[in-house]
GROMACS .gro file of C-alpha atoms in nm:
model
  371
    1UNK     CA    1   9.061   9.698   5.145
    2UNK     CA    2   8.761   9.894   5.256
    3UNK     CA    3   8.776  10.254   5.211
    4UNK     CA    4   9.135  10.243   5.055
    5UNK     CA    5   9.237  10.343   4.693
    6UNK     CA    6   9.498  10.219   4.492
    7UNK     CA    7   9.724  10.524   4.354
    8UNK     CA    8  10.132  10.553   4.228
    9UNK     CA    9  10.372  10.692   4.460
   10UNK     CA   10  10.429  10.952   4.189
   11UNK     CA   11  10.050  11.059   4.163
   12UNK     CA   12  10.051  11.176   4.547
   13UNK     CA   13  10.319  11.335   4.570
   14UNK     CA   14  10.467  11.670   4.403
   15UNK     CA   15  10.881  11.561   4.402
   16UNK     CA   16  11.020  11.278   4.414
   17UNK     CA   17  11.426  11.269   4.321
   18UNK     CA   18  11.810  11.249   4.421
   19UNK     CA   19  12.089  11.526   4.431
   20UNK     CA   20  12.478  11.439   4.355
   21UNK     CA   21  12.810  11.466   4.524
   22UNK     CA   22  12.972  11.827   4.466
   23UNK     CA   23  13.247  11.816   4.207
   24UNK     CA   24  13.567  11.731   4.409
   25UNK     CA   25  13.365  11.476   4.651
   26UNK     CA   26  13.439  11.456   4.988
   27UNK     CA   27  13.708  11.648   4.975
   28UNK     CA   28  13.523  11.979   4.927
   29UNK     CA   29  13.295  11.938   5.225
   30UNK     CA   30  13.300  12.221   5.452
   31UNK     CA   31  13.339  12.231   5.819
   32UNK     CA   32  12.977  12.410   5.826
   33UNK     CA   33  12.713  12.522   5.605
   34UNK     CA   34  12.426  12.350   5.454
   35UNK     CA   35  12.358  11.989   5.555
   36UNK     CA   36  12.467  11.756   5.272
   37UNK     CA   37  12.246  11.405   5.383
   38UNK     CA   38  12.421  11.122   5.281
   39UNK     CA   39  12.253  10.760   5.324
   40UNK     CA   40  12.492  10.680   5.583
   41UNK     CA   41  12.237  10.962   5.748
   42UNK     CA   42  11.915  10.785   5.696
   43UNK     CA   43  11.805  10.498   5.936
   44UNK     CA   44  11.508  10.327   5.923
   45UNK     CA   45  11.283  10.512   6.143
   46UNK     CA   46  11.565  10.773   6.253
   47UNK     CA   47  11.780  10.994   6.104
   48UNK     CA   48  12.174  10.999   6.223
   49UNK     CA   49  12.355  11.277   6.218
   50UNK     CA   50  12.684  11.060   6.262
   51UNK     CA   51  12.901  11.192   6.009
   52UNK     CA   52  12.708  11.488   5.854
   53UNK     CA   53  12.858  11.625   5.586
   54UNK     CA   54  12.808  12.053   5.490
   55UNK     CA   55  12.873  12.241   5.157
   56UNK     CA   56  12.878  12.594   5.100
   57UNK     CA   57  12.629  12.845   4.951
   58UNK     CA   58  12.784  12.745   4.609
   59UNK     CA   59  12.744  12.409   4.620
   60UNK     CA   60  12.468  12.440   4.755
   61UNK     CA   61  12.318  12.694   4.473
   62UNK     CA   62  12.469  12.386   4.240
   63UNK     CA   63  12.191  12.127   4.437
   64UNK     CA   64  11.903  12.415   4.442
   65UNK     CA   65  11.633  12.164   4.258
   66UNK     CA   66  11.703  11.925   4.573
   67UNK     CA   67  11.646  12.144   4.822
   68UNK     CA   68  11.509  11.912   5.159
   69UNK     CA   69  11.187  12.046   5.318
   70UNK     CA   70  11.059  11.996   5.640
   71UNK     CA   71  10.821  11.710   5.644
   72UNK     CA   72  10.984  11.534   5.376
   73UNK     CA   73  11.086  11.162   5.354
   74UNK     CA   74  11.422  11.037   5.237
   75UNK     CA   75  11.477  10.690   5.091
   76UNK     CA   76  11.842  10.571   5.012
   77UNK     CA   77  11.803  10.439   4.656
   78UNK     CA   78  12.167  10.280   4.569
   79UNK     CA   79  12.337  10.073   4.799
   80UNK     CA   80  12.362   9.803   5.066
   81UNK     CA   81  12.155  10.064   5.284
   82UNK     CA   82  11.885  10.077   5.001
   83UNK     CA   83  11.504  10.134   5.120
   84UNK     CA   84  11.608  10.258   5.457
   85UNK     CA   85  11.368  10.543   5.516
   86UNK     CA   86  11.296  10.828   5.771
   87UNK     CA   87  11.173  11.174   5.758
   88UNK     CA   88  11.413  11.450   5.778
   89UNK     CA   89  11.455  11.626   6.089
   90UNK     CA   90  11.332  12.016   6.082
   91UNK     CA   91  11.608  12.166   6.231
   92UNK     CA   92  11.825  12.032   5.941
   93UNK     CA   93  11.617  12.196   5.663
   94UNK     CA   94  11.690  12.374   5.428
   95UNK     CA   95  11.970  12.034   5.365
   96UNK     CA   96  12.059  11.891   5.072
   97UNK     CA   97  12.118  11.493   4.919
   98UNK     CA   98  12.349  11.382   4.750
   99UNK     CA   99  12.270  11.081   4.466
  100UNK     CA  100  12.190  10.796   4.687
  101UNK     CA  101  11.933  10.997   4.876
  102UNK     CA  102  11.559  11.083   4.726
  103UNK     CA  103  11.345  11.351   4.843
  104UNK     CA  104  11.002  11.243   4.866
  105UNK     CA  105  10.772  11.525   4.907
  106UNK     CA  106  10.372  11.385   4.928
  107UNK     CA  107  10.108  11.645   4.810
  108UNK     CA  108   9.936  11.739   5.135
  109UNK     CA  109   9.585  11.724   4.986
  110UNK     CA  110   9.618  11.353   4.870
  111UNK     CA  111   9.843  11.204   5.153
  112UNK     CA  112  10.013  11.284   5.477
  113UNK     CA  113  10.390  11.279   5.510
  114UNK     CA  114  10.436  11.069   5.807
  115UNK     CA  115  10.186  10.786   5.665
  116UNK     CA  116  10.407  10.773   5.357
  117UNK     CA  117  10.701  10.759   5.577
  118UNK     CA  118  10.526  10.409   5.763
  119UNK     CA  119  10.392  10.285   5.448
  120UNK     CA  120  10.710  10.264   5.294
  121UNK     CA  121  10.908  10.103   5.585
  122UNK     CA  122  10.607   9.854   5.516
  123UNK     CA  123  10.693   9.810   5.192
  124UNK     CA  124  11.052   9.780   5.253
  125UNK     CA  125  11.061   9.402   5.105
  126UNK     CA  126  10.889   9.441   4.800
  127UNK     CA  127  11.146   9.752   4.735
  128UNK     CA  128  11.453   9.547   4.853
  129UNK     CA  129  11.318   9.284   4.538
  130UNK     CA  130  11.267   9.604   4.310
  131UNK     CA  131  11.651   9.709   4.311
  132UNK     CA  132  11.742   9.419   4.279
  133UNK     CA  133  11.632   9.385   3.926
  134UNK     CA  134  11.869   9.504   3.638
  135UNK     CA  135  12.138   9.623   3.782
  136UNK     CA  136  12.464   9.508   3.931
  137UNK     CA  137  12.435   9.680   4.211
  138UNK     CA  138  12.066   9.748   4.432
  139UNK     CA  139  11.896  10.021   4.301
  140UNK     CA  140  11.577  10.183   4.282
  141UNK     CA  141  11.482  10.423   3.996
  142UNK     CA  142  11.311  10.735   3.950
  143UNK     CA  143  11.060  10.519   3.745
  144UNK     CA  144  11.043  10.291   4.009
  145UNK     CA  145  10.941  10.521   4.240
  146UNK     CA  146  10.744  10.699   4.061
  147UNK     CA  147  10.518  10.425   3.945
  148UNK     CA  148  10.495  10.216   4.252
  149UNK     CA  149  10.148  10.128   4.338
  150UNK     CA  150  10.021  10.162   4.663
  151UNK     CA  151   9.733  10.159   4.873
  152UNK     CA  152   9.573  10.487   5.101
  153UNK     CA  153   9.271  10.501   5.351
  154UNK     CA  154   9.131  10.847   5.346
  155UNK     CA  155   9.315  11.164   5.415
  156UNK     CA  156   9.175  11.172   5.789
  157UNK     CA  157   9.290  10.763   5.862
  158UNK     CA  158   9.594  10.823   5.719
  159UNK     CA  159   9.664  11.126   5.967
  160UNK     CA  160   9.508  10.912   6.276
  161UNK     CA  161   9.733  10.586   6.193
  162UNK     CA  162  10.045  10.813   6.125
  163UNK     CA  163   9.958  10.973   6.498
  164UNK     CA  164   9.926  10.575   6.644
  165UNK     CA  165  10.275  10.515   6.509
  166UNK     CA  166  10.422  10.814   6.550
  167UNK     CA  167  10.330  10.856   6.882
  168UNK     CA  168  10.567  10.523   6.997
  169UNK     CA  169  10.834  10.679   6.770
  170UNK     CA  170  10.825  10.983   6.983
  171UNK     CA  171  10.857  10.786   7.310
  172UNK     CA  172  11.157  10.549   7.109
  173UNK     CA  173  11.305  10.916   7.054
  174UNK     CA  174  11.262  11.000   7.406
  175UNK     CA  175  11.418  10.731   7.542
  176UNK     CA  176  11.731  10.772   7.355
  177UNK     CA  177  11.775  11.090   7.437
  178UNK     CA  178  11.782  11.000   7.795
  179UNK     CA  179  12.005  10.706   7.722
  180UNK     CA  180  12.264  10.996   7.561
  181UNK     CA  181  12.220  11.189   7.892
  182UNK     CA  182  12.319  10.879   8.084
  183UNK     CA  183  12.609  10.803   7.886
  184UNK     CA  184  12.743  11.178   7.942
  185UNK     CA  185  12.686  11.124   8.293
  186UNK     CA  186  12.927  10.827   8.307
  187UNK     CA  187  13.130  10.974   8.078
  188UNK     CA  188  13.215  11.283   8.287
  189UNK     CA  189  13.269  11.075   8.616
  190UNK     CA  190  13.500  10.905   8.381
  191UNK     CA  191  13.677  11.191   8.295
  192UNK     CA  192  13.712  11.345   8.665
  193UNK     CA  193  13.845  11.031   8.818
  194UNK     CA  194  14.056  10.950   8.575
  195UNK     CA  195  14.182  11.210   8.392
  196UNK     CA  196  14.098  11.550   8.598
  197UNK     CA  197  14.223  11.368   8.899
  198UNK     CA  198  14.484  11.125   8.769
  199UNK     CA  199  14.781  11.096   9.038
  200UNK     CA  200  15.129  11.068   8.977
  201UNK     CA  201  15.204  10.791   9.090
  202UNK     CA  202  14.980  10.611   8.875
  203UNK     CA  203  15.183  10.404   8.633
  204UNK     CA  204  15.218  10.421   8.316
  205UNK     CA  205  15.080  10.167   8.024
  206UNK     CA  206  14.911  10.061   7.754
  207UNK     CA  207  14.533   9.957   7.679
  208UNK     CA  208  14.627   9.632   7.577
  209UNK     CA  209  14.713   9.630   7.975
  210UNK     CA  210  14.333   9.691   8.063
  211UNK     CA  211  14.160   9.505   7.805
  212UNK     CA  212  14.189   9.276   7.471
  213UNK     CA  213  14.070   9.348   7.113
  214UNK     CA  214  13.855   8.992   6.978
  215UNK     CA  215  13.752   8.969   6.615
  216UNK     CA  216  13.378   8.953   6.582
  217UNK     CA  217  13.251   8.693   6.283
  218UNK     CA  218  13.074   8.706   6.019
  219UNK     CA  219  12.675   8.667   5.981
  220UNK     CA  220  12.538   8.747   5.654
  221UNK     CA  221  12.218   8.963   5.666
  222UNK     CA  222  12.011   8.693   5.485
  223UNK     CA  223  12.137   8.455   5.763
  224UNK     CA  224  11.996   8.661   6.053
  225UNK     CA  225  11.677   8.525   6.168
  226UNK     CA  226  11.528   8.866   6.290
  227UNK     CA  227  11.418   8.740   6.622
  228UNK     CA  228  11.642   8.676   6.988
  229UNK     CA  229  11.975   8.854   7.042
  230UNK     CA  230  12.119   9.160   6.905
  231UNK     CA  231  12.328   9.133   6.598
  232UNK     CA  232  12.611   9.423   6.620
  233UNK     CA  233  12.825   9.582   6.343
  234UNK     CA  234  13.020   9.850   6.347
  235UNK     CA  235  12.737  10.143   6.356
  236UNK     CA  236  12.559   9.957   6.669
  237UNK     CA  237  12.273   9.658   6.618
  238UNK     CA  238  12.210   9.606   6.314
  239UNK     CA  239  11.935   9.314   6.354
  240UNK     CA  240  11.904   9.014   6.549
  241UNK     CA  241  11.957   8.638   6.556
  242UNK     CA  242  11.850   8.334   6.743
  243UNK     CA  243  12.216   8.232   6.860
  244UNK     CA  244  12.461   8.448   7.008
  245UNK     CA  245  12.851   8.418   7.003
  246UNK     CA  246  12.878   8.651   7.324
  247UNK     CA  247  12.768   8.647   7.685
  248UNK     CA  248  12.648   9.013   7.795
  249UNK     CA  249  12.745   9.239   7.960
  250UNK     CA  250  13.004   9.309   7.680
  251UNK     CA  251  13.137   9.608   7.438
  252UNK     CA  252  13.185   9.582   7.049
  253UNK     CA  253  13.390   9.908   6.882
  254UNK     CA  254  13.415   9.930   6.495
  255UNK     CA  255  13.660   9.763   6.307
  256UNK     CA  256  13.531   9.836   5.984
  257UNK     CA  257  13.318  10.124   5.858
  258UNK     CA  258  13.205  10.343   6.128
  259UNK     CA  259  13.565  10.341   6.249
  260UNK     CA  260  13.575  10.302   6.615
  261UNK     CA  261  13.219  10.356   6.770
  262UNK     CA  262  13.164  10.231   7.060
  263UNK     CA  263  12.853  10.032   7.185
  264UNK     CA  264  12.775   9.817   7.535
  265UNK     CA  265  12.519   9.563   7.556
  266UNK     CA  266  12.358   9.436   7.817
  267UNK     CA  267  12.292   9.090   7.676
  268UNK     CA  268  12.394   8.795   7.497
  269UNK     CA  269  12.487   8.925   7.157
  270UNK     CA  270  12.619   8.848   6.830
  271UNK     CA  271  12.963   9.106   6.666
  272UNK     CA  272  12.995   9.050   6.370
  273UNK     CA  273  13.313   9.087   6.118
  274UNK     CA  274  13.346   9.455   6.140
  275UNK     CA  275  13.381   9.486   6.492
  276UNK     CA  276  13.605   9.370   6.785
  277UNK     CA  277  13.472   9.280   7.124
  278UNK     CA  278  13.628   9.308   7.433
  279UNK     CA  279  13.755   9.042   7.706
  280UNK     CA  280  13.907   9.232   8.013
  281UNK     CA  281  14.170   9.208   8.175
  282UNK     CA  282  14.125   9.351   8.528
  283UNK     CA  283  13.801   9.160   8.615
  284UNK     CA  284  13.585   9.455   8.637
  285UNK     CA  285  13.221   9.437   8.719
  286UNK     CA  286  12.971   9.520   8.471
  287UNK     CA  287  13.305   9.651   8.207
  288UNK     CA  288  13.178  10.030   8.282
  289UNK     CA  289  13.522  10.127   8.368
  290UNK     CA  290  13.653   9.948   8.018
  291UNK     CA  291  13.314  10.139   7.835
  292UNK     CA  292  13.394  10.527   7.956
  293UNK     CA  293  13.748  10.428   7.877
  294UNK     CA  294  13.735  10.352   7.534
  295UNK     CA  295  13.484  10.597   7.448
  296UNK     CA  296  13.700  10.912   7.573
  297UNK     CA  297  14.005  10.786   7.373
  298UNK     CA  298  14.039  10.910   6.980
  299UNK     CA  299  14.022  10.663   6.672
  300UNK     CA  300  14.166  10.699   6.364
  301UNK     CA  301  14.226  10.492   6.018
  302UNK     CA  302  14.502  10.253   6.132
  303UNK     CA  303  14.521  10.008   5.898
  304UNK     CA  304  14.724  10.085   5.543
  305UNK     CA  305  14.586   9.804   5.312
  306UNK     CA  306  14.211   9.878   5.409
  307UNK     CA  307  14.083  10.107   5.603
  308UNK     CA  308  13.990  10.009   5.991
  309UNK     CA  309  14.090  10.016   6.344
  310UNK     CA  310  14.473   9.837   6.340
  311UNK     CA  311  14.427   9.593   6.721
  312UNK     CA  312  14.777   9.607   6.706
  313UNK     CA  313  14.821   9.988   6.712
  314UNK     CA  314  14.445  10.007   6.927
  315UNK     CA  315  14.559   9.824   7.213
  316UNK     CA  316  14.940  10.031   7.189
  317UNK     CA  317  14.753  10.307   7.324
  318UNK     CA  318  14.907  10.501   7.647
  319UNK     CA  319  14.668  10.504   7.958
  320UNK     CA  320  14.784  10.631   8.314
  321UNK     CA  321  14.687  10.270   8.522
  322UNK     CA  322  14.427  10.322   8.784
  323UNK     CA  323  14.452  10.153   9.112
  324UNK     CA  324  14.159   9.890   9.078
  325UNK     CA  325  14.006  10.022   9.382
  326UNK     CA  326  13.951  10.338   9.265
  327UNK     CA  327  13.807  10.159   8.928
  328UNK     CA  328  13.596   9.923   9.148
  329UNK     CA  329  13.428  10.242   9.358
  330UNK     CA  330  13.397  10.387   8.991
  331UNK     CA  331  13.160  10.079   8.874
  332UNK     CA  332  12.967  10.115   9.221
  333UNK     CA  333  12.916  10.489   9.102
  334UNK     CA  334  12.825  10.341   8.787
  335UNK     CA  335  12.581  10.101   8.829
  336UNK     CA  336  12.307  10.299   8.861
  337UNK     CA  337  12.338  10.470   8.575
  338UNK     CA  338  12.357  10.207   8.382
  339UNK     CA  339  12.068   9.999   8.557
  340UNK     CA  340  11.850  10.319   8.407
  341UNK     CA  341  12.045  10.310   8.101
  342UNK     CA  342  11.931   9.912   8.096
  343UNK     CA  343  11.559   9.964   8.168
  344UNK     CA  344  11.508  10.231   7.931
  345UNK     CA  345  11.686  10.029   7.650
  346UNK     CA  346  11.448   9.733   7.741
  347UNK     CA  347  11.187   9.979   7.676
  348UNK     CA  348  11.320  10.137   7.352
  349UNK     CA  349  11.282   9.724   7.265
  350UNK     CA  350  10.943   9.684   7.387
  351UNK     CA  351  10.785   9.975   7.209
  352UNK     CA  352  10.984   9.885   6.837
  353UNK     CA  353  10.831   9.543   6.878
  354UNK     CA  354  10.472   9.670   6.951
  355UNK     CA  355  10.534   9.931   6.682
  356UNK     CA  356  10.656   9.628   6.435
  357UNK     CA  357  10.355   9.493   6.497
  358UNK     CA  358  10.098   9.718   6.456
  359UNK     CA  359  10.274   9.851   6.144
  360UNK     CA  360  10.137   9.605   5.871
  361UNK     CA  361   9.816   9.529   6.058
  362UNK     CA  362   9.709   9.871   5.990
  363UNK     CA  363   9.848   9.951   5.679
  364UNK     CA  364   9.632   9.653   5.549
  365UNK     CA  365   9.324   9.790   5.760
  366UNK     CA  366   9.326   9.462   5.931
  367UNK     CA  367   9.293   9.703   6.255
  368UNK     CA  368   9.139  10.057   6.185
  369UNK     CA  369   9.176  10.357   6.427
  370UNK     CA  370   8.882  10.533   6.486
  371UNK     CA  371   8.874  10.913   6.323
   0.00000   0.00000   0.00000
């Protein structure tokens, strides 16, 4: 590639390693304190702080030699979430990982953070093969790491193609935060009319009254053809696949793993075994009523032989029953705030795919940015 030079991961940068679990695991994780990232924290492309764990000044003292900086970029390196990769957030830092996180810290002279960050979403494939050599379980090594060869334009492209792609990360970012805004919207109407304001006379019941709890089904990873509708597990999408076992609008919740999130879709999709999603029952328009309603109400681990969301117990829940006219002027309400919530998920879509795209064709250099 003109004007690129081949180097190791481990001769640009100045760290590259994993921390550990303190002694006791998660039972000594503190309501506060010093972020512990797990790789249930690291997305590809974003970081999540679903489920952030904290330790204490001791523990933390114990994990000083894996101190997170800002601008550095964490790789899970064990695991079914192996080679997802972002960089860590700033207001999280000074954090710590625990063993199936590695710190990647580039040396700022030979290589910018963020272009490190791209080229090794890039890369992902050719790390996916790498852990899966040797070991029962996917891995990547310290050696692995350390000695992967890659490929860098100069110090100045690197910072222009990192600004091309970060740039439509920033507007991804953006988006969801509006999308978050929207949601609490909804979710406070929600919470007025139907809580705040409940009546009396309202009678009593069960969520299994409102709404039923369908098994999703199973779609191994390798089976998903990347392309057409959104795949949906537990934690949200999780890919995407040319058929789809569910007409949109619809809502999947976790069965399995991230224990009762909640996520709506606005079209044809595919829930798979980890999740349930919902038919209703009451014949409401657009299922916003059914969406605030299982988002304000509490999941826990409800199932004794494995852990998950028990339908049984799920849909035994106690509601206060709404007169459907006050649900049907609450969807009317509604529907606005989703149609924004729509358009700027159709956009969050857009600017991935243009980002997808762009990604390898200028990692290779088959499209240089000017400097």
């Amino acid at each position: 590639m003109t004007g690129h030079s081949s180097a190791t991961l481990g001769g640009i940068c100045r760290k590259i390693g994993s921390g550990a679990t303190p002694t006791g695991g998660s039972s000594a994780y503190q309501e506060a304190g010093i972020p512990l990232i797990r790789s249930q924290n690291v997305l590809d492309f974003s970081f999540s702080e679903d489920g952030l764990a904290f330790i204490n000044d001791d523990q933390a003292f114990e994990l000083r030699n894996v101190t997170v900086e800002e601008n550095d970029v964490l790789l899970n390196i064990t695991g079914d979430s192996v080679a997802r990769c972002c960089v860590v957030p700033k207001a999280l830092t000074p954090a710590r990982v625990n063993q199936h996180v590695a710190i990647i810290r580039p040396i700022p002279e030979k290589a910018n953070h963020l272009f490190i960050f791209y080229l090794l979403q890039q890369m992902k494939e050719e790390l996916l093969m790498k852990s899966e050599i040797g070991a029962t379980r996917r891995a990547l090594t310290k050696g692995m790491l350390e000695n992967l060869e890659i490929e860098l334009p100069p110090l100045p492209e690197q910072q222009a193609i990192a600004a091309v792609l970060s740039s439509l990360d920033d507007k991804i970012d953006l988006l969801h935060r509006q999308n978050k805004t929207l949601e609490a919207m909804a979710e406070t109407l929600f919470r007025q009319w139907f809580v705040e304001e409940a009546q009396e006379g309202w009678e009593d019941g069960v969520l299994g009254d409102v709404l039923d709890l369908v098994y999703g089904k199973a779609l191994k990873e390798e089976t998903r053809t990347g392309i057409g509708f959104p795949v949906v597990g537990s934690s949200g999408v999780v890919g995407y696949h040319s058929e789809y076992l569910v007409e949109g609008p619809g809502i999947v919740i976790g069965r399995k793993g991230t224990l009762g999130k909640v996520t709506y879709l606005f079209q044809n999709f595919f829930p798979i075994d980890t999740t349930y999603y919902i038919k209703s029952k009451i014949g409401s328009v657009g299922l916003f009523y059914e969406y605030c309603l299982l988002k304000t109400l509490s999941y826990e681990n409800s199932d004794s032989a494995v852990p998950g969301l028990n339908r049984d117990i799920a849909l035994s829940e106690e509601i206060k029953l709404a007169p459907k006219e006050r649900i049907q002027i609450f969807n009317e309400r509604c529907a606005p705030i989703f149609g924004k919530l729509k358009t700027n998920t159709s956009q969050i879509r857009t600017l991935e795919k243009l980002r997808d795209t762009l990604l390898p064709k200028l990692m290779s250099g088959e499209v240089r940015v000017a400097v």
